[in-house]
């Protein structure tokens, strides 16, 4: 498939931002996407819950630094995606809350994105310096996956590969980095192996919920994506078939969270992730009934976000609280 066309002169015709109005403030709230940052902080919160559940210490300073750095790196990802999507024109009609569309200044948005990347990586370098160099290597891998998802010349998201990249970045890679970062410095030195088995067990289910957020973000812009060569899974499958996959995403996410409980590796309190079920049911019903009505399903990704946040926080809290509630801890 040919590379999506880049329209370099598009920015010359971008409208000059007007004074704030109620509608414009609503667009800015959508552009900031503050609920989206639940996906950035989840890996380290899960790692903290897992360590507490095992009776292991959690370094609060490392936790806070990792949280701040993760938020900045996701800000880079979101802003850079707006810049790259503006280059291909895919956001021209279907995404009025793009920061590039709202400001009319691609150059400033790109500079802000790059600034967030530099500061975020600087903080992660500090985290790595105080734990293990592997932390920075894993985070750089996550950033690389984020770039090839949308950045030129790769634009793998335009080829329908965004979802597996998302799972890799927010699942085993980010979770392994968080586990190393929170461990005592002596236990997370340069010779420490990457805890892939723990990261896979802990991060796979929540990362699948994060992947569902990306999957659901395509439903309301199928026409625009298809017109600009963005072959997302929803474009490839059609909205009806794609909506039919959403219950399987949710079931698989829960199954991956509950399997360690059934195997006796995690306490029963880890089932607390079930608090994410109500928004999951609402999401399934919304897309089942209105999958082909963009004006009614624009908020589907926020229902997916609510499911991701509640199920992930429930799992982290369930793991952490197990010893306090008299349940056997995490093995």
PDB file of C-alpha atoms in Angstrom:
ATOM      1  CA  UNK A   1       0.000   0.000   0.000  1.00  0.00           C
ATOM      2  CA  UNK A   2       1.314   3.430  -0.900  1.00  0.00           C
ATOM      3  CA  UNK A   3       2.403   5.936   1.717  1.00  0.00           C
ATOM      4  CA  UNK A   4      -0.447   8.280   2.772  1.00  0.00           C
ATOM      5  CA  UNK A   5      -0.182  11.585   0.937  1.00  0.00           C
ATOM      6  CA  UNK A   6       1.370  14.431   2.907  1.00  0.00           C
ATOM      7  CA  UNK A   7      -0.007  17.900   2.170  1.00  0.00           C
ATOM      8  CA  UNK A   8       2.722  20.293   3.271  1.00  0.00           C
ATOM      9  CA  UNK A   9       0.834  23.471   2.404  1.00  0.00           C
ATOM     10  CA  UNK A  10      -2.134  22.627   4.589  1.00  0.00           C
ATOM     11  CA  UNK A  11      -0.958  24.831   7.432  1.00  0.00           C
ATOM     12  CA  UNK A  12      -1.050  27.965   5.344  1.00  0.00           C
ATOM     13  CA  UNK A  13      -4.841  27.681   5.216  1.00  0.00           C
ATOM     14  CA  UNK A  14      -5.468  26.738   8.825  1.00  0.00           C
ATOM     15  CA  UNK A  15      -7.910  29.153  10.461  1.00  0.00           C
ATOM     16  CA  UNK A  16      -6.681  31.696  12.978  1.00  0.00           C
ATOM     17  CA  UNK A  17      -7.804  30.647  16.461  1.00  0.00           C
ATOM     18  CA  UNK A  18     -10.844  32.602  17.624  1.00  0.00           C
ATOM     19  CA  UNK A  19     -11.619  33.786  21.175  1.00  0.00           C
ATOM     20  CA  UNK A  20     -12.804  31.011  23.501  1.00  0.00           C
ATOM     21  CA  UNK A  21     -16.475  30.091  23.238  1.00  0.00           C
ATOM     22  CA  UNK A  22     -18.378  27.336  25.051  1.00  0.00           C
ATOM     23  CA  UNK A  23     -17.943  25.074  22.016  1.00  0.00           C
ATOM     24  CA  UNK A  24     -14.281  25.945  21.748  1.00  0.00           C
ATOM     25  CA  UNK A  25     -13.714  25.225  25.428  1.00  0.00           C
ATOM     26  CA  UNK A  26     -15.363  21.862  24.899  1.00  0.00           C
ATOM     27  CA  UNK A  27     -12.986  21.184  22.008  1.00  0.00           C
ATOM     28  CA  UNK A  28     -10.008  22.108  24.160  1.00  0.00           C
ATOM     29  CA  UNK A  29     -11.166  19.700  26.871  1.00  0.00           C
ATOM     30  CA  UNK A  30     -11.382  17.002  24.204  1.00  0.00           C
ATOM     31  CA  UNK A  31      -7.924  17.954  22.911  1.00  0.00           C
ATOM     32  CA  UNK A  32      -6.299  17.742  26.352  1.00  0.00           C
ATOM     33  CA  UNK A  33      -7.821  14.288  26.857  1.00  0.00           C
ATOM     34  CA  UNK A  34      -6.972  14.182  30.553  1.00  0.00           C
ATOM     35  CA  UNK A  35      -8.733  10.815  31.131  1.00  0.00           C
ATOM     36  CA  UNK A  36      -6.337   9.328  28.573  1.00  0.00           C
ATOM     37  CA  UNK A  37      -3.474   9.649  31.014  1.00  0.00           C
ATOM     38  CA  UNK A  38      -4.858   6.685  32.944  1.00  0.00           C
ATOM     39  CA  UNK A  39      -3.153   4.530  30.328  1.00  0.00           C
ATOM     40  CA  UNK A  40       0.207   6.199  31.044  1.00  0.00           C
ATOM     41  CA  UNK A  41       0.180   5.693  34.802  1.00  0.00           C
ATOM     42  CA  UNK A  42      -1.313   2.194  34.891  1.00  0.00           C
ATOM     43  CA  UNK A  43       1.893   0.139  34.420  1.00  0.00           C
ATOM     44  CA  UNK A  44       3.664   1.692  37.415  1.00  0.00           C
ATOM     45  CA  UNK A  45       0.526   1.550  39.593  1.00  0.00           C
ATOM     46  CA  UNK A  46       0.196  -2.137  38.777  1.00  0.00           C
ATOM     47  CA  UNK A  47       3.877  -2.655  39.598  1.00  0.00           C
ATOM     48  CA  UNK A  48       3.402  -0.867  42.939  1.00  0.00           C
ATOM     49  CA  UNK A  49       0.345  -2.997  43.774  1.00  0.00           C
ATOM     50  CA  UNK A  50       2.215  -6.177  42.863  1.00  0.00           C
ATOM     51  CA  UNK A  51       5.169  -5.283  45.100  1.00  0.00           C
ATOM     52  CA  UNK A  52       2.935  -4.305  48.039  1.00  0.00           C
ATOM     53  CA  UNK A  53       1.047  -7.560  47.641  1.00  0.00           C
ATOM     54  CA  UNK A  54       4.309  -9.467  48.019  1.00  0.00           C
ATOM     55  CA  UNK A  55       5.311  -7.478  51.078  1.00  0.00           C
ATOM     56  CA  UNK A  56       8.136  -5.810  49.149  1.00  0.00           C
ATOM     57  CA  UNK A  57       9.102  -2.144  49.592  1.00  0.00           C
ATOM     58  CA  UNK A  58       8.002   0.459  47.061  1.00  0.00           C
ATOM     59  CA  UNK A  59      10.235   3.460  46.545  1.00  0.00           C
ATOM     60  CA  UNK A  60       7.842   6.414  46.696  1.00  0.00           C
ATOM     61  CA  UNK A  61      10.273   8.833  45.061  1.00  0.00           C
ATOM     62  CA  UNK A  62      10.751   6.488  42.111  1.00  0.00           C
ATOM     63  CA  UNK A  63       6.998   5.975  41.854  1.00  0.00           C
ATOM     64  CA  UNK A  64       6.339   9.720  41.644  1.00  0.00           C
ATOM     65  CA  UNK A  65       9.135  10.324  39.135  1.00  0.00           C
ATOM     66  CA  UNK A  66       7.925   7.454  36.952  1.00  0.00           C
ATOM     67  CA  UNK A  67       4.345   8.756  37.066  1.00  0.00           C
ATOM     68  CA  UNK A  68       5.381  12.272  35.998  1.00  0.00           C
ATOM     69  CA  UNK A  69       7.665  11.012  33.256  1.00  0.00           C
ATOM     70  CA  UNK A  70       4.987   8.654  31.928  1.00  0.00           C
ATOM     71  CA  UNK A  71       2.451  11.492  31.729  1.00  0.00           C
ATOM     72  CA  UNK A  72       4.923  13.685  29.822  1.00  0.00           C
ATOM     73  CA  UNK A  73       5.761  10.894  27.402  1.00  0.00           C
ATOM     74  CA  UNK A  74       2.098  10.240  26.680  1.00  0.00           C
ATOM     75  CA  UNK A  75       1.642  13.994  26.138  1.00  0.00           C
ATOM     76  CA  UNK A  76       4.417  13.767  23.547  1.00  0.00           C
ATOM     77  CA  UNK A  77       2.657  10.829  21.911  1.00  0.00           C
ATOM     78  CA  UNK A  78      -0.693  12.610  21.740  1.00  0.00           C
ATOM     79  CA  UNK A  79       0.708  15.910  20.464  1.00  0.00           C
ATOM     80  CA  UNK A  80       3.014  14.228  17.958  1.00  0.00           C
ATOM     81  CA  UNK A  81       0.098  12.175  16.644  1.00  0.00           C
ATOM     82  CA  UNK A  82      -1.847  15.392  16.033  1.00  0.00           C
ATOM     83  CA  UNK A  83       1.141  16.766  14.127  1.00  0.00           C
ATOM     84  CA  UNK A  84       1.621  13.620  12.027  1.00  0.00           C
ATOM     85  CA  UNK A  85      -2.105  13.279  11.313  1.00  0.00           C
ATOM     86  CA  UNK A  86      -2.198  16.926  10.244  1.00  0.00           C
ATOM     87  CA  UNK A  87       0.575  16.130   7.754  1.00  0.00           C
ATOM     88  CA  UNK A  88      -1.560  13.481   6.060  1.00  0.00           C
ATOM     89  CA  UNK A  89      -4.813  15.476   6.297  1.00  0.00           C
ATOM     90  CA  UNK A  90      -6.702  12.732   8.112  1.00  0.00           C
ATOM     91  CA  UNK A  91      -7.770  15.144  10.898  1.00  0.00           C
ATOM     92  CA  UNK A  92      -8.971  17.955   8.656  1.00  0.00           C
ATOM     93  CA  UNK A  93     -12.684  17.217   8.859  1.00  0.00           C
ATOM     94  CA  UNK A  94     -13.097  14.472  11.414  1.00  0.00           C
ATOM     95  CA  UNK A  95     -11.122  15.822  14.351  1.00  0.00           C
ATOM     96  CA  UNK A  96     -11.884  19.473  15.180  1.00  0.00           C
ATOM     97  CA  UNK A  97     -10.279  18.966  18.605  1.00  0.00           C
ATOM     98  CA  UNK A  98      -6.856  18.279  17.104  1.00  0.00           C
ATOM     99  CA  UNK A  99      -4.443  20.677  18.806  1.00  0.00           C
ATOM    100  CA  UNK A 100      -3.043  21.610  15.387  1.00  0.00           C
ATOM    101  CA  UNK A 101      -6.541  22.467  14.122  1.00  0.00           C
ATOM    102  CA  UNK A 102      -7.349  24.441  17.276  1.00  0.00           C
ATOM    103  CA  UNK A 103      -4.166  26.511  17.260  1.00  0.00           C
ATOM    104  CA  UNK A 104      -3.382  26.675  13.557  1.00  0.00           C
ATOM    105  CA  UNK A 105       0.292  26.337  14.515  1.00  0.00           C
ATOM    106  CA  UNK A 106       1.817  23.015  13.604  1.00  0.00           C
ATOM    107  CA  UNK A 107       5.309  24.285  14.429  1.00  0.00           C
ATOM    108  CA  UNK A 108       4.443  25.226  18.004  1.00  0.00           C
ATOM    109  CA  UNK A 109       2.578  21.991  18.630  1.00  0.00           C
ATOM    110  CA  UNK A 110       5.568  20.039  17.316  1.00  0.00           C
ATOM    111  CA  UNK A 111       7.920  22.050  19.557  1.00  0.00           C
ATOM    112  CA  UNK A 112       5.694  21.406  22.591  1.00  0.00           C
ATOM    113  CA  UNK A 113       5.609  17.688  21.779  1.00  0.00           C
ATOM    114  CA  UNK A 114       9.385  17.520  21.480  1.00  0.00           C
ATOM    115  CA  UNK A 115       9.783  19.428  24.746  1.00  0.00           C
ATOM    116  CA  UNK A 116       7.546  16.939  26.556  1.00  0.00           C
ATOM    117  CA  UNK A 117       9.607  14.089  25.076  1.00  0.00           C
ATOM    118  CA  UNK A 118      12.932  15.575  26.205  1.00  0.00           C
ATOM    119  CA  UNK A 119      11.756  16.313  29.753  1.00  0.00           C
ATOM    120  CA  UNK A 120       9.994  12.955  30.056  1.00  0.00           C
ATOM    121  CA  UNK A 121      13.063  11.042  28.913  1.00  0.00           C
ATOM    122  CA  UNK A 122      15.230  13.140  31.222  1.00  0.00           C
ATOM    123  CA  UNK A 123      13.106  12.122  34.191  1.00  0.00           C
ATOM    124  CA  UNK A 124      13.173   8.499  33.080  1.00  0.00           C
ATOM    125  CA  UNK A 125      16.969   8.711  32.827  1.00  0.00           C
ATOM    126  CA  UNK A 126      17.005   9.873  36.453  1.00  0.00           C
ATOM    127  CA  UNK A 127      14.757   6.940  37.416  1.00  0.00           C
ATOM    128  CA  UNK A 128      17.114   4.579  35.570  1.00  0.00           C
ATOM    129  CA  UNK A 129      20.177   6.115  37.213  1.00  0.00           C
ATOM    130  CA  UNK A 130      18.629   5.378  40.612  1.00  0.00           C
ATOM    131  CA  UNK A 131      17.631   1.816  39.692  1.00  0.00           C
ATOM    132  CA  UNK A 132      18.793   0.076  36.504  1.00  0.00           C
ATOM    133  CA  UNK A 133      19.911   1.278  33.033  1.00  0.00           C
ATOM    134  CA  UNK A 134      17.503  -1.294  31.623  1.00  0.00           C
ATOM    135  CA  UNK A 135      14.613   0.962  32.712  1.00  0.00           C
ATOM    136  CA  UNK A 136      15.648   3.649  30.228  1.00  0.00           C
ATOM    137  CA  UNK A 137      16.216   1.074  27.479  1.00  0.00           C
ATOM    138  CA  UNK A 138      12.713  -0.318  27.968  1.00  0.00           C
ATOM    139  CA  UNK A 139      11.152   3.151  28.001  1.00  0.00           C
ATOM    140  CA  UNK A 140      13.048   4.084  24.830  1.00  0.00           C
ATOM    141  CA  UNK A 141      11.626   0.925  23.252  1.00  0.00           C
ATOM    142  CA  UNK A 142       8.135   2.081  24.251  1.00  0.00           C
ATOM    143  CA  UNK A 143       8.784   5.493  22.682  1.00  0.00           C
ATOM    144  CA  UNK A 144      10.079   3.815  19.538  1.00  0.00           C
ATOM    145  CA  UNK A 145       6.897   1.773  19.281  1.00  0.00           C
ATOM    146  CA  UNK A 146       4.899   4.965  19.755  1.00  0.00           C
ATOM    147  CA  UNK A 147       6.810   6.688  16.972  1.00  0.00           C
ATOM    148  CA  UNK A 148       6.564   3.933  14.365  1.00  0.00           C
ATOM    149  CA  UNK A 149       2.831   3.779  15.107  1.00  0.00           C
ATOM    150  CA  UNK A 150       2.242   7.218  13.600  1.00  0.00           C
ATOM    151  CA  UNK A 151       5.522   8.850  12.581  1.00  0.00           C
ATOM    152  CA  UNK A 152       7.011   9.011   9.084  1.00  0.00           C
ATOM    153  CA  UNK A 153       8.201   7.083   7.201  1.00  0.00           C
ATOM    154  CA  UNK A 154       6.686   4.155   9.113  1.00  0.00           C
ATOM    155  CA  UNK A 155       3.082   5.158   9.933  1.00  0.00           C
ATOM    156  CA  UNK A 156       2.280   1.571  10.912  1.00  0.00           C
ATOM    157  CA  UNK A 157      -1.005   2.733  12.413  1.00  0.00           C
ATOM    158  CA  UNK A 158      -2.108   3.499   8.849  1.00  0.00           C
ATOM    159  CA  UNK A 159      -1.571  -0.162   8.059  1.00  0.00           C
ATOM    160  CA  UNK A 160      -3.708  -1.410  10.929  1.00  0.00           C
ATOM    161  CA  UNK A 161      -0.810  -2.316  13.233  1.00  0.00           C
ATOM    162  CA  UNK A 162      -1.443   0.251  15.956  1.00  0.00           C
ATOM    163  CA  UNK A 163      -3.195  -2.152  18.304  1.00  0.00           C
ATOM    164  CA  UNK A 164      -0.392  -4.747  18.656  1.00  0.00           C
ATOM    165  CA  UNK A 165       2.152  -1.933  19.034  1.00  0.00           C
ATOM    166  CA  UNK A 166      -0.002  -0.419  21.769  1.00  0.00           C
ATOM    167  CA  UNK A 167      -0.194  -3.732  23.625  1.00  0.00           C
ATOM    168  CA  UNK A 168       3.573  -4.221  23.489  1.00  0.00           C
ATOM    169  CA  UNK A 169       4.343  -0.702  24.692  1.00  0.00           C
ATOM    170  CA  UNK A 170       1.832  -0.475  27.552  1.00  0.00           C
ATOM    171  CA  UNK A 171       2.032  -4.156  28.461  1.00  0.00           C
ATOM    172  CA  UNK A 172       5.280  -6.078  28.912  1.00  0.00           C
ATOM    173  CA  UNK A 173       7.707  -3.240  28.092  1.00  0.00           C
ATOM    174  CA  UNK A 174       6.285  -0.506  30.344  1.00  0.00           C
ATOM    175  CA  UNK A 175       5.378  -2.942  33.137  1.00  0.00           C
ATOM    176  CA  UNK A 176       8.855  -4.475  33.167  1.00  0.00           C
ATOM    177  CA  UNK A 177      10.395  -0.996  33.336  1.00  0.00           C
ATOM    178  CA  UNK A 178       8.124  -0.076  36.258  1.00  0.00           C
ATOM    179  CA  UNK A 179       8.926  -3.262  38.169  1.00  0.00           C
ATOM    180  CA  UNK A 180      12.644  -2.548  37.874  1.00  0.00           C
ATOM    181  CA  UNK A 181      12.241   1.125  38.744  1.00  0.00           C
ATOM    182  CA  UNK A 182      10.413   0.462  42.016  1.00  0.00           C
ATOM    183  CA  UNK A 183      12.773  -2.231  43.260  1.00  0.00           C
ATOM    184  CA  UNK A 184      15.554  -1.293  45.696  1.00  0.00           C
ATOM    185  CA  UNK A 185      18.592   0.044  43.860  1.00  0.00           C
ATOM    186  CA  UNK A 186      20.758  -2.913  44.908  1.00  0.00           C
ATOM    187  CA  UNK A 187      18.146  -5.356  43.580  1.00  0.00           C
ATOM    188  CA  UNK A 188      17.710  -3.617  40.220  1.00  0.00           C
ATOM    189  CA  UNK A 189      21.288  -3.141  39.114  1.00  0.00           C
ATOM    190  CA  UNK A 190      22.690  -3.368  35.627  1.00  0.00           C
ATOM    191  CA  UNK A 191      23.033  -7.145  35.870  1.00  0.00           C
ATOM    192  CA  UNK A 192      19.414  -7.743  36.878  1.00  0.00           C
ATOM    193  CA  UNK A 193      17.422  -9.710  34.274  1.00  0.00           C
ATOM    194  CA  UNK A 194      14.310  -8.111  32.859  1.00  0.00           C
ATOM    195  CA  UNK A 195      11.295  -9.520  34.780  1.00  0.00           C
ATOM    196  CA  UNK A 196       9.423 -10.577  31.654  1.00  0.00           C
ATOM    197  CA  UNK A 197       7.351 -13.314  33.291  1.00  0.00           C
ATOM    198  CA  UNK A 198       6.035 -10.982  36.005  1.00  0.00           C
ATOM    199  CA  UNK A 199       5.506  -8.191  33.477  1.00  0.00           C
ATOM    200  CA  UNK A 200       3.528 -10.455  31.166  1.00  0.00           C
ATOM    201  CA  UNK A 201       1.346 -11.809  33.966  1.00  0.00           C
ATOM    202  CA  UNK A 202       0.742  -8.365  35.435  1.00  0.00           C
ATOM    203  CA  UNK A 203       0.522  -6.191  32.338  1.00  0.00           C
ATOM    204  CA  UNK A 204      -1.106  -8.322  29.640  1.00  0.00           C
ATOM    205  CA  UNK A 205      -4.745  -7.919  30.713  1.00  0.00           C
ATOM    206  CA  UNK A 206      -4.611  -4.179  31.501  1.00  0.00           C
ATOM    207  CA  UNK A 207      -2.644  -3.552  28.299  1.00  0.00           C
ATOM    208  CA  UNK A 208      -5.366  -5.287  26.307  1.00  0.00           C
ATOM    209  CA  UNK A 209      -7.845  -2.869  27.904  1.00  0.00           C
ATOM    210  CA  UNK A 210      -5.561  -0.006  26.811  1.00  0.00           C
ATOM    211  CA  UNK A 211      -5.497  -1.455  23.304  1.00  0.00           C
ATOM    212  CA  UNK A 212      -9.297  -1.453  23.332  1.00  0.00           C
ATOM    213  CA  UNK A 213      -9.208   2.324  23.887  1.00  0.00           C
ATOM    214  CA  UNK A 214      -7.222   2.744  20.662  1.00  0.00           C
ATOM    215  CA  UNK A 215      -9.491   0.293  18.835  1.00  0.00           C
ATOM    216  CA  UNK A 216     -12.615   2.214  19.862  1.00  0.00           C
ATOM    217  CA  UNK A 217     -11.136   5.565  18.842  1.00  0.00           C
ATOM    218  CA  UNK A 218     -11.517   4.573  15.186  1.00  0.00           C
ATOM    219  CA  UNK A 219     -15.280   3.967  15.061  1.00  0.00           C
ATOM    220  CA  UNK A 220     -16.453   7.560  14.658  1.00  0.00           C
ATOM    221  CA  UNK A 221     -13.938   8.471  11.925  1.00  0.00           C
ATOM    222  CA  UNK A 222     -14.099   5.518   9.549  1.00  0.00           C
ATOM    223  CA  UNK A 223     -14.933   7.647   6.505  1.00  0.00           C
ATOM    224  CA  UNK A 224     -12.094  10.122   7.115  1.00  0.00           C
ATOM    225  CA  UNK A 225      -9.582   7.356   7.819  1.00  0.00           C
ATOM    226  CA  UNK A 226     -10.506   5.435   4.684  1.00  0.00           C
ATOM    227  CA  UNK A 227     -10.378   8.571   2.527  1.00  0.00           C
ATOM    228  CA  UNK A 228      -6.807   9.322   3.650  1.00  0.00           C
ATOM    229  CA  UNK A 229      -5.408   5.806   3.420  1.00  0.00           C
ATOM    230  CA  UNK A 230      -5.557   4.985   7.133  1.00  0.00           C
ATOM    231  CA  UNK A 231      -6.474   1.306   7.172  1.00  0.00           C
ATOM    232  CA  UNK A 232      -7.332   0.932  10.834  1.00  0.00           C
ATOM    233  CA  UNK A 233      -8.803  -2.407  11.959  1.00  0.00           C
ATOM    234  CA  UNK A 234     -12.266  -0.818  12.003  1.00  0.00           C
ATOM    235  CA  UNK A 235     -11.826   0.369   8.396  1.00  0.00           C
ATOM    236  CA  UNK A 236     -10.621  -3.069   7.332  1.00  0.00           C
ATOM    237  CA  UNK A 237     -13.327  -5.034   9.156  1.00  0.00           C
ATOM    238  CA  UNK A 238     -16.261  -2.661   8.926  1.00  0.00           C
ATOM    239  CA  UNK A 239     -17.999  -1.195  11.958  1.00  0.00           C
ATOM    240  CA  UNK A 240     -20.397  -4.113  12.498  1.00  0.00           C
ATOM    241  CA  UNK A 241     -17.697  -6.787  12.607  1.00  0.00           C
ATOM    242  CA  UNK A 242     -15.393  -4.561  14.650  1.00  0.00           C
ATOM    243  CA  UNK A 243     -18.163  -3.886  17.193  1.00  0.00           C
ATOM    244  CA  UNK A 244     -18.616  -7.637  17.512  1.00  0.00           C
ATOM    245  CA  UNK A 245     -14.985  -7.953  18.613  1.00  0.00           C
ATOM    246  CA  UNK A 246     -15.354  -5.562  21.553  1.00  0.00           C
ATOM    247  CA  UNK A 247     -16.881  -8.175  23.939  1.00  0.00           C
ATOM    248  CA  UNK A 248     -13.964 -10.474  23.107  1.00  0.00           C
ATOM    249  CA  UNK A 249     -11.450  -7.734  23.950  1.00  0.00           C
ATOM    250  CA  UNK A 250     -13.132  -7.263  27.321  1.00  0.00           C
ATOM    251  CA  UNK A 251     -13.457 -10.979  28.041  1.00  0.00           C
ATOM    252  CA  UNK A 252      -9.800 -11.570  27.146  1.00  0.00           C
ATOM    253  CA  UNK A 253      -8.668  -8.661  29.338  1.00  0.00           C
ATOM    254  CA  UNK A 254     -10.534 -10.071  32.331  1.00  0.00           C
ATOM    255  CA  UNK A 255      -9.363 -13.619  31.567  1.00  0.00           C
ATOM    256  CA  UNK A 256      -5.717 -12.533  31.567  1.00  0.00           C
ATOM    257  CA  UNK A 257      -6.251 -10.772  34.909  1.00  0.00           C
ATOM    258  CA  UNK A 258      -8.070 -13.691  36.502  1.00  0.00           C
ATOM    259  CA  UNK A 259      -5.917 -16.560  35.231  1.00  0.00           C
ATOM    260  CA  UNK A 260      -3.197 -16.050  37.902  1.00  0.00           C
ATOM    261  CA  UNK A 261      -5.939 -16.118  40.555  1.00  0.00           C
ATOM    262  CA  UNK A 262      -7.295 -19.410  39.250  1.00  0.00           C
ATOM    263  CA  UNK A 263      -3.757 -20.819  39.150  1.00  0.00           C
ATOM    264  CA  UNK A 264      -3.207 -19.825  42.771  1.00  0.00           C
ATOM    265  CA  UNK A 265      -0.493 -17.257  42.063  1.00  0.00           C
ATOM    266  CA  UNK A 266      -2.557 -14.207  43.038  1.00  0.00           C
ATOM    267  CA  UNK A 267      -5.001 -13.695  45.929  1.00  0.00           C
ATOM    268  CA  UNK A 268      -8.767 -13.597  45.448  1.00  0.00           C
ATOM    269  CA  UNK A 269      -8.694  -9.844  46.012  1.00  0.00           C
ATOM    270  CA  UNK A 270      -7.115  -9.489  42.553  1.00  0.00           C
ATOM    271  CA  UNK A 271     -10.622 -10.128  41.196  1.00  0.00           C
ATOM    272  CA  UNK A 272     -11.430  -6.565  42.273  1.00  0.00           C
ATOM    273  CA  UNK A 273     -10.752  -5.577  38.666  1.00  0.00           C
ATOM    274  CA  UNK A 274     -14.359  -6.600  38.045  1.00  0.00           C
ATOM    275  CA  UNK A 275     -15.313  -3.007  38.996  1.00  0.00           C
ATOM    276  CA  UNK A 276     -14.592  -2.230  35.344  1.00  0.00           C
ATOM    277  CA  UNK A 277     -17.536  -4.335  34.196  1.00  0.00           C
ATOM    278  CA  UNK A 278     -20.295  -1.628  34.197  1.00  0.00           C
ATOM    279  CA  UNK A 279     -18.596   0.691  31.658  1.00  0.00           C
ATOM    280  CA  UNK A 280     -17.600  -2.396  29.670  1.00  0.00           C
ATOM    281  CA  UNK A 281     -21.252  -3.425  29.382  1.00  0.00           C
ATOM    282  CA  UNK A 282     -22.236   0.115  28.382  1.00  0.00           C
ATOM    283  CA  UNK A 283     -19.538   0.135  25.706  1.00  0.00           C
ATOM    284  CA  UNK A 284     -20.675  -3.201  24.272  1.00  0.00           C
ATOM    285  CA  UNK A 285     -24.289  -2.020  24.109  1.00  0.00           C
ATOM    286  CA  UNK A 286     -23.414   1.351  22.577  1.00  0.00           C
ATOM    287  CA  UNK A 287     -21.348  -0.108  19.762  1.00  0.00           C
ATOM    288  CA  UNK A 288     -23.746  -2.994  19.191  1.00  0.00           C
ATOM    289  CA  UNK A 289     -26.668  -0.618  18.667  1.00  0.00           C
ATOM    290  CA  UNK A 290     -24.995   2.403  17.010  1.00  0.00           C
ATOM    291  CA  UNK A 291     -21.699   1.240  15.502  1.00  0.00           C
ATOM    292  CA  UNK A 292     -22.471   2.923  12.152  1.00  0.00           C
ATOM    293  CA  UNK A 293     -23.639   6.272  13.588  1.00  0.00           C
ATOM    294  CA  UNK A 294     -20.520   8.421  14.138  1.00  0.00           C
ATOM    295  CA  UNK A 295     -22.434  11.210  15.838  1.00  0.00           C
ATOM    296  CA  UNK A 296     -23.608   8.818  18.577  1.00  0.00           C
ATOM    297  CA  UNK A 297     -20.432   6.845  19.255  1.00  0.00           C
ATOM    298  CA  UNK A 298     -17.807   9.577  19.502  1.00  0.00           C
ATOM    299  CA  UNK A 299     -17.606   8.899  23.229  1.00  0.00           C
ATOM    300  CA  UNK A 300     -17.033   5.159  22.902  1.00  0.00           C
ATOM    301  CA  UNK A 301     -13.308   5.501  23.561  1.00  0.00           C
ATOM    302  CA  UNK A 302     -14.087   7.241  26.858  1.00  0.00           C
ATOM    303  CA  UNK A 303     -16.225   4.315  27.950  1.00  0.00           C
ATOM    304  CA  UNK A 304     -13.287   2.102  26.992  1.00  0.00           C
ATOM    305  CA  UNK A 305     -11.034   4.374  29.046  1.00  0.00           C
ATOM    306  CA  UNK A 306     -13.327   4.054  32.041  1.00  0.00           C
ATOM    307  CA  UNK A 307     -13.196   0.273  31.715  1.00  0.00           C
ATOM    308  CA  UNK A 308      -9.394   0.387  31.400  1.00  0.00           C
ATOM    309  CA  UNK A 309      -8.952   2.682  34.400  1.00  0.00           C
ATOM    310  CA  UNK A 310     -11.375   0.922  36.736  1.00  0.00           C
ATOM    311  CA  UNK A 311     -10.300  -2.614  35.908  1.00  0.00           C
ATOM    312  CA  UNK A 312      -6.614  -1.744  36.143  1.00  0.00           C
ATOM    313  CA  UNK A 313      -6.955   0.217  39.379  1.00  0.00           C
ATOM    314  CA  UNK A 314      -9.125  -2.555  40.808  1.00  0.00           C
ATOM    315  CA  UNK A 315      -6.436  -5.114  40.013  1.00  0.00           C
ATOM    316  CA  UNK A 316      -3.654  -2.951  41.493  1.00  0.00           C
ATOM    317  CA  UNK A 317      -5.679  -2.263  44.644  1.00  0.00           C
ATOM    318  CA  UNK A 318      -6.677  -5.917  44.981  1.00  0.00           C
ATOM    319  CA  UNK A 319      -3.062  -7.037  44.837  1.00  0.00           C
ATOM    320  CA  UNK A 320      -1.908  -4.372  47.287  1.00  0.00           C
ATOM    321  CA  UNK A 321      -4.670  -4.895  49.841  1.00  0.00           C
ATOM    322  CA  UNK A 322      -4.485  -8.688  50.013  1.00  0.00           C
ATOM    323  CA  UNK A 323      -2.098  -8.923  53.017  1.00  0.00           C
ATOM    324  CA  UNK A 324      -4.049  -6.265  54.908  1.00  0.00           C
ATOM    325  CA  UNK A 325      -7.293  -8.207  54.405  1.00  0.00           C
ATOM    326  CA  UNK A 326      -5.796 -11.493  55.543  1.00  0.00           C
ATOM    327  CA  UNK A 327      -5.419 -13.098  52.109  1.00  0.00           C
ATOM    328  CA  UNK A 328      -2.281 -14.843  50.959  1.00  0.00           C
ATOM    329  CA  UNK A 329      -0.032 -12.438  49.100  1.00  0.00           C
ATOM    330  CA  UNK A 330       1.211 -12.478  45.525  1.00  0.00           C
ATOM    331  CA  UNK A 331       3.562 -15.337  44.641  1.00  0.00           C
TER     332      UNK A 331
END
